[in-house]
């Protein structure tokens, strides 16, 4: 409690000494460091208690929500770049630079899960992602019973969704949003097993079968042969701007997904040769 209150009250750079100085009855500075180093706190239990408190708080106020009482869960990964002088940190490593689309950057990659409903939104969990080579390197210096397993990004997302599904009230419509990298059939099947709806982008090599059709086609092939007159103009309004898109919707089935889906083909203009699929 002292640590959280000091974080809220502290301005600028936050150091252990500065946080300890803000406490009304400060103890020795080593008490703070020992709390993080030797404290018996359980990360899993702490996150579960946070979920039990945050989910009802987010659902309390749904004014302005596009879907009444609906809970939006957005999932994505991000990278915190670090200078090369931080190479002695265990969790830092070289990762593919998704921002530039080429090359590698040094830093820490973490997953982000964000809850939103109406006017309330809150970041829920930021678990670190460690590459398989990084996990092997760290396990070399650990005892046999202290080694931790490698977890892919999809595995981390599944664990977070399982914990979240246990605390969401029944009959609450839930929509999970993520990009095309996470749109695997196993993750979509897990969301549907919990009763969640999925809104996601799709890669162009996925195969789709229209309702009533007998064969599947690649999404890139399907989008190429949609006639221009079949697209409808839709304007999306933001807080400070508006953007027009040309969209065409199809209903059918994705390979590996048993539930019927709605496929949306979106173009920024009628001459767009690389439409977005979702």
Short mmCIF file of C-alpha atoms in Angstrom, two decimals:
data_model
loop_
_atom_site.label_atom_id
_atom_site.label_comp_id
_atom_site.label_asym_id
_atom_site.label_seq_id
_atom_site.Cartn_x
_atom_site.Cartn_y
_atom_site.Cartn_z
CA UNK A 1 0.00 0.00 0.00
CA UNK A 2 2.84 2.40 0.80
CA UNK A 3 4.50 1.67 -2.51
CA UNK A 4 1.32 2.28 -4.55
CA UNK A 5 0.52 5.51 -2.70
CA UNK A 6 4.07 6.75 -3.22
CA UNK A 7 3.86 5.97 -6.95
CA UNK A 8 0.68 8.04 -7.26
CA UNK A 9 2.14 10.98 -5.35
CA UNK A 10 5.59 10.99 -6.91
CA UNK A 11 6.30 13.31 -9.85
CA UNK A 12 9.08 12.95 -12.37
CA UNK A 13 11.63 10.15 -12.15
CA UNK A 14 10.63 7.53 -9.57
CA UNK A 15 13.46 5.98 -7.56
CA UNK A 16 13.34 3.81 -4.44
CA UNK A 17 14.88 6.58 -2.34
CA UNK A 18 12.43 9.18 -3.65
CA UNK A 19 9.41 6.93 -3.08
CA UNK A 20 10.56 6.06 0.44
CA UNK A 21 10.98 9.76 1.28
CA UNK A 22 7.31 10.47 0.41
CA UNK A 23 5.97 8.02 3.02
CA UNK A 24 4.77 9.74 6.21
CA UNK A 25 6.55 7.24 8.47
CA UNK A 26 9.46 6.07 6.31
CA UNK A 27 11.50 3.03 7.24
CA UNK A 28 14.97 2.08 6.11
CA UNK A 29 15.35 2.15 2.33
CA UNK A 30 16.39 -1.51 2.34
CA UNK A 31 12.84 -2.44 3.42
CA UNK A 32 11.58 -1.39 -0.02
CA UNK A 33 14.24 -3.30 -1.90
CA UNK A 34 13.84 -6.42 0.27
CA UNK A 35 10.08 -6.30 -0.34
CA UNK A 36 10.64 -6.80 -4.08
CA UNK A 37 13.59 -9.18 -3.72
CA UNK A 38 12.44 -11.52 -0.96
CA UNK A 39 8.72 -10.79 -0.64
CA UNK A 40 6.41 -13.85 -0.62
CA UNK A 41 3.87 -12.26 -2.99
CA UNK A 42 2.36 -14.55 -5.64
CA UNK A 43 2.08 -12.94 -9.07
CA UNK A 44 -0.75 -15.26 -10.13
CA UNK A 45 -2.83 -14.53 -7.03
CA UNK A 46 -2.13 -10.81 -7.30
CA UNK A 47 -3.29 -10.71 -10.93
CA UNK A 48 -6.42 -12.74 -10.11
CA UNK A 49 -7.34 -10.33 -7.29
CA UNK A 50 -6.78 -7.41 -9.66
CA UNK A 51 -9.10 -9.02 -12.22
CA UNK A 52 -11.85 -9.50 -9.64
CA UNK A 53 -11.68 -5.81 -8.79
CA UNK A 54 -11.18 -4.25 -12.23
CA UNK A 55 -13.80 -6.11 -14.30
CA UNK A 56 -16.82 -4.97 -12.22
CA UNK A 57 -15.39 -1.43 -12.08
CA UNK A 58 -15.07 -1.24 -15.88
CA UNK A 59 -18.61 -2.61 -16.38
CA UNK A 60 -20.20 -0.12 -13.95
CA UNK A 61 -20.26 2.76 -16.42
CA UNK A 62 -21.18 1.88 -20.01
CA UNK A 63 -22.39 5.27 -21.18
CA UNK A 64 -21.60 5.79 -24.83
CA UNK A 65 -20.73 2.14 -25.41
CA UNK A 66 -21.39 1.03 -29.02
CA UNK A 67 -22.94 -2.15 -27.63
CA UNK A 68 -24.75 -1.80 -24.26
CA UNK A 69 -23.04 -3.62 -21.37
CA UNK A 70 -20.44 -5.07 -23.77
CA UNK A 71 -16.87 -5.62 -22.63
CA UNK A 72 -14.14 -4.97 -25.20
CA UNK A 73 -10.85 -6.86 -24.81
CA UNK A 74 -8.03 -5.70 -27.09
CA UNK A 75 -4.84 -7.76 -27.35
CA UNK A 76 -1.54 -6.74 -28.91
CA UNK A 77 2.18 -6.89 -28.28
CA UNK A 78 4.63 -4.04 -28.04
CA UNK A 79 8.34 -3.48 -27.58
CA UNK A 80 10.16 -1.29 -25.09
CA UNK A 81 13.49 -0.36 -26.70
CA UNK A 82 16.58 -0.35 -24.52
CA UNK A 83 20.09 0.95 -25.22
CA UNK A 84 22.90 -1.53 -25.67
CA UNK A 85 24.23 -0.54 -22.25
CA UNK A 86 21.29 -2.51 -20.78
CA UNK A 87 22.50 -5.84 -22.14
CA UNK A 88 23.19 -7.12 -18.61
CA UNK A 89 19.44 -7.25 -17.91
CA UNK A 90 18.21 -10.84 -18.11
CA UNK A 91 14.95 -10.20 -19.98
CA UNK A 92 16.37 -7.98 -22.74
CA UNK A 93 17.21 -9.47 -26.12
CA UNK A 94 17.12 -8.84 -29.87
CA UNK A 95 13.62 -8.86 -31.38
CA UNK A 96 12.26 -8.31 -34.85
CA UNK A 97 11.34 -4.66 -35.31
CA UNK A 98 7.63 -4.79 -36.16
CA UNK A 99 7.40 -0.99 -36.30
CA UNK A 100 9.84 -0.65 -39.18
CA UNK A 101 8.96 -4.03 -40.68
CA UNK A 102 12.60 -4.98 -41.11
CA UNK A 103 15.71 -5.53 -39.02
CA UNK A 104 16.02 -6.18 -35.31
CA UNK A 105 15.91 -3.93 -32.26
CA UNK A 106 17.19 -4.48 -28.74
CA UNK A 107 14.74 -4.32 -25.86
CA UNK A 108 11.88 -6.05 -24.07
CA UNK A 109 8.71 -7.38 -25.71
CA UNK A 110 5.52 -7.56 -23.69
CA UNK A 111 1.88 -8.41 -24.33
CA UNK A 112 -0.84 -5.92 -23.58
CA UNK A 113 -4.46 -6.72 -22.72
CA UNK A 114 -6.82 -3.76 -22.45
CA UNK A 115 -10.37 -3.72 -21.09
CA UNK A 116 -12.89 -1.11 -22.19
CA UNK A 117 -16.59 -0.50 -21.66
CA UNK A 118 -18.26 2.84 -22.33
CA UNK A 119 -16.18 5.66 -20.88
CA UNK A 120 -13.93 3.40 -18.79
CA UNK A 121 -10.85 1.59 -19.98
CA UNK A 122 -7.89 0.09 -18.19
CA UNK A 123 -4.72 -1.85 -19.11
CA UNK A 124 -5.07 -5.25 -17.53
CA UNK A 125 -1.87 -7.26 -17.89
CA UNK A 126 1.60 -6.73 -19.34
CA UNK A 127 3.36 -10.12 -19.24
CA UNK A 128 6.86 -10.24 -20.66
CA UNK A 129 7.60 -12.39 -23.71
CA UNK A 130 10.96 -14.15 -23.71
CA UNK A 131 12.39 -15.74 -26.83
CA UNK A 132 13.12 -19.45 -26.71
CA UNK A 133 16.87 -18.80 -26.95
CA UNK A 134 16.62 -16.34 -24.05
CA UNK A 135 14.78 -18.91 -21.90
CA UNK A 136 17.46 -21.53 -22.63
CA UNK A 137 20.20 -19.07 -21.68
CA UNK A 138 18.50 -18.18 -18.38
CA UNK A 139 17.81 -21.82 -17.50
CA UNK A 140 21.50 -22.73 -17.79
CA UNK A 141 22.19 -20.79 -14.59
CA UNK A 142 19.22 -22.25 -12.70
CA UNK A 143 18.77 -25.46 -10.76
CA UNK A 144 16.77 -28.26 -12.37
CA UNK A 145 13.62 -27.58 -10.37
CA UNK A 146 13.79 -23.80 -10.84
CA UNK A 147 13.77 -23.70 -14.64
CA UNK A 148 10.76 -22.06 -16.25
CA UNK A 149 9.25 -23.19 -19.57
CA UNK A 150 9.15 -21.24 -22.79
CA UNK A 151 5.75 -19.66 -23.53
CA UNK A 152 4.85 -18.32 -26.93
CA UNK A 153 2.78 -15.18 -27.37
CA UNK A 154 -0.31 -17.24 -28.17
CA UNK A 155 0.20 -19.32 -25.01
CA UNK A 156 0.41 -16.14 -22.89
CA UNK A 157 -2.76 -14.79 -24.49
CA UNK A 158 -4.63 -18.04 -23.83
CA UNK A 159 -3.61 -18.03 -20.17
CA UNK A 160 -4.78 -14.44 -19.73
CA UNK A 161 -8.12 -15.14 -21.41
CA UNK A 162 -8.71 -18.18 -19.20
CA UNK A 163 -8.10 -16.11 -16.07
CA UNK A 164 -10.33 -13.33 -17.37
CA UNK A 165 -13.19 -15.65 -18.36
CA UNK A 166 -13.42 -16.90 -14.77
CA UNK A 167 -14.28 -13.44 -13.38
CA UNK A 168 -16.52 -12.00 -16.11
CA UNK A 169 -20.19 -12.02 -15.03
CA UNK A 170 -22.53 -14.31 -16.91
CA UNK A 171 -24.61 -12.96 -19.81
CA UNK A 172 -22.03 -10.21 -20.45
CA UNK A 173 -21.37 -9.76 -24.19
CA UNK A 174 -17.60 -9.85 -24.72
CA UNK A 175 -15.74 -8.85 -27.90
CA UNK A 176 -12.07 -9.76 -28.30
CA UNK A 177 -10.03 -7.67 -30.75
CA UNK A 178 -6.59 -8.52 -32.14
CA UNK A 179 -4.61 -8.26 -35.36
CA UNK A 180 -4.02 -10.89 -38.03
CA UNK A 181 -0.93 -12.34 -36.33
CA UNK A 182 -3.07 -13.70 -33.46
CA UNK A 183 -5.94 -14.89 -35.67
CA UNK A 184 -5.16 -18.59 -35.30
CA UNK A 185 -7.93 -21.15 -35.30
CA UNK A 186 -6.97 -22.35 -31.80
CA UNK A 187 -7.25 -18.88 -30.27
CA UNK A 188 -10.53 -18.15 -32.06
CA UNK A 189 -11.89 -21.54 -30.95
CA UNK A 190 -10.91 -20.75 -27.34
CA UNK A 191 -12.73 -17.41 -27.47
CA UNK A 192 -15.84 -19.05 -28.89
CA UNK A 193 -15.72 -21.75 -26.20
CA UNK A 194 -15.99 -19.01 -23.59
CA UNK A 195 -18.83 -17.40 -25.54
CA UNK A 196 -16.72 -14.43 -26.66
CA UNK A 197 -17.16 -12.75 -30.05
CA UNK A 198 -14.01 -12.15 -32.11
CA UNK A 199 -13.15 -9.12 -34.25
CA UNK A 200 -9.80 -9.49 -35.96
CA UNK A 201 -7.80 -8.87 -39.11
CA UNK A 202 -7.00 -11.81 -41.36
CA UNK A 203 -3.99 -12.69 -43.47
CA UNK A 204 -4.54 -12.94 -47.20
CA UNK A 205 -3.57 -16.63 -47.38
CA UNK A 206 -6.51 -17.80 -45.25
CA UNK A 207 -9.15 -19.83 -47.06
CA UNK A 208 -12.84 -18.91 -47.02
CA UNK A 209 -16.00 -20.61 -48.22
CA UNK A 210 -19.13 -18.62 -48.92
CA UNK A 211 -22.38 -19.79 -47.40
CA UNK A 212 -23.95 -22.21 -49.88
CA UNK A 213 -20.72 -22.69 -51.88
CA UNK A 214 -18.91 -26.02 -52.15
CA UNK A 215 -15.24 -24.99 -52.38
CA UNK A 216 -12.90 -22.69 -50.53
CA UNK A 217 -10.83 -19.83 -51.96
CA UNK A 218 -7.92 -17.78 -50.73
CA UNK A 219 -8.99 -14.43 -49.35
CA UNK A 220 -6.63 -12.59 -51.70
CA UNK A 221 -8.24 -14.33 -54.69
CA UNK A 222 -11.72 -13.68 -53.35
CA UNK A 223 -11.13 -9.95 -52.78
CA UNK A 224 -9.62 -9.50 -56.24
CA UNK A 225 -12.81 -10.50 -58.04
CA UNK A 226 -15.36 -8.49 -56.06
CA UNK A 227 -16.98 -6.02 -58.45
CA UNK A 228 -16.52 -2.31 -57.68
CA UNK A 229 -20.27 -1.71 -57.62
CA UNK A 230 -20.62 -4.24 -54.80
CA UNK A 231 -18.64 -2.02 -52.41
CA UNK A 232 -20.47 0.47 -50.20
CA UNK A 233 -19.04 3.74 -48.91
CA UNK A 234 -18.87 3.98 -45.12
CA UNK A 235 -17.58 6.96 -43.14
CA UNK A 236 -15.87 6.27 -39.82
CA UNK A 237 -15.92 9.27 -37.48
CA UNK A 238 -13.20 9.83 -34.90
CA UNK A 239 -12.84 12.53 -32.26
CA UNK A 240 -10.96 14.90 -34.59
CA UNK A 241 -11.37 13.48 -38.09
CA UNK A 242 -13.38 11.19 -40.33
CA UNK A 243 -12.27 8.60 -42.89
CA UNK A 244 -14.20 7.05 -45.74
CA UNK A 245 -13.82 3.36 -46.57
CA UNK A 246 -15.28 1.17 -49.28
CA UNK A 247 -16.45 -2.12 -47.78
CA UNK A 248 -18.04 -5.36 -48.89
CA UNK A 249 -19.36 -8.00 -46.48
CA UNK A 250 -19.65 -11.75 -47.04
CA UNK A 251 -20.93 -14.52 -44.80
CA UNK A 252 -19.38 -17.96 -44.80
CA UNK A 253 -16.83 -20.18 -43.10
CA UNK A 254 -13.07 -19.95 -42.54
CA UNK A 255 -11.09 -23.15 -42.82
CA UNK A 256 -10.63 -24.57 -39.33
CA UNK A 257 -13.43 -22.46 -37.78
CA UNK A 258 -16.75 -24.25 -37.38
CA UNK A 259 -18.86 -21.15 -36.65
CA UNK A 260 -20.13 -18.92 -39.43
CA UNK A 261 -18.21 -15.66 -39.77
CA UNK A 262 -18.77 -12.30 -41.40
CA UNK A 263 -15.89 -11.36 -43.70
CA UNK A 264 -15.38 -7.65 -44.38
CA UNK A 265 -13.27 -6.51 -47.34
CA UNK A 266 -12.21 -2.88 -46.86
CA UNK A 267 -10.55 -0.47 -49.30
CA UNK A 268 -9.34 3.08 -48.72
CA UNK A 269 -10.43 3.95 -52.25
CA UNK A 270 -11.95 2.12 -55.20
CA UNK A 271 -8.53 1.70 -56.85
CA UNK A 272 -6.93 0.14 -53.79
CA UNK A 273 -5.13 -3.07 -54.89
CA UNK A 274 -4.39 -4.32 -51.33
CA UNK A 275 -7.66 -4.33 -49.38
CA UNK A 276 -7.77 -5.04 -45.66
CA UNK A 277 -9.52 -8.26 -44.60
CA UNK A 278 -11.20 -8.98 -41.28
#
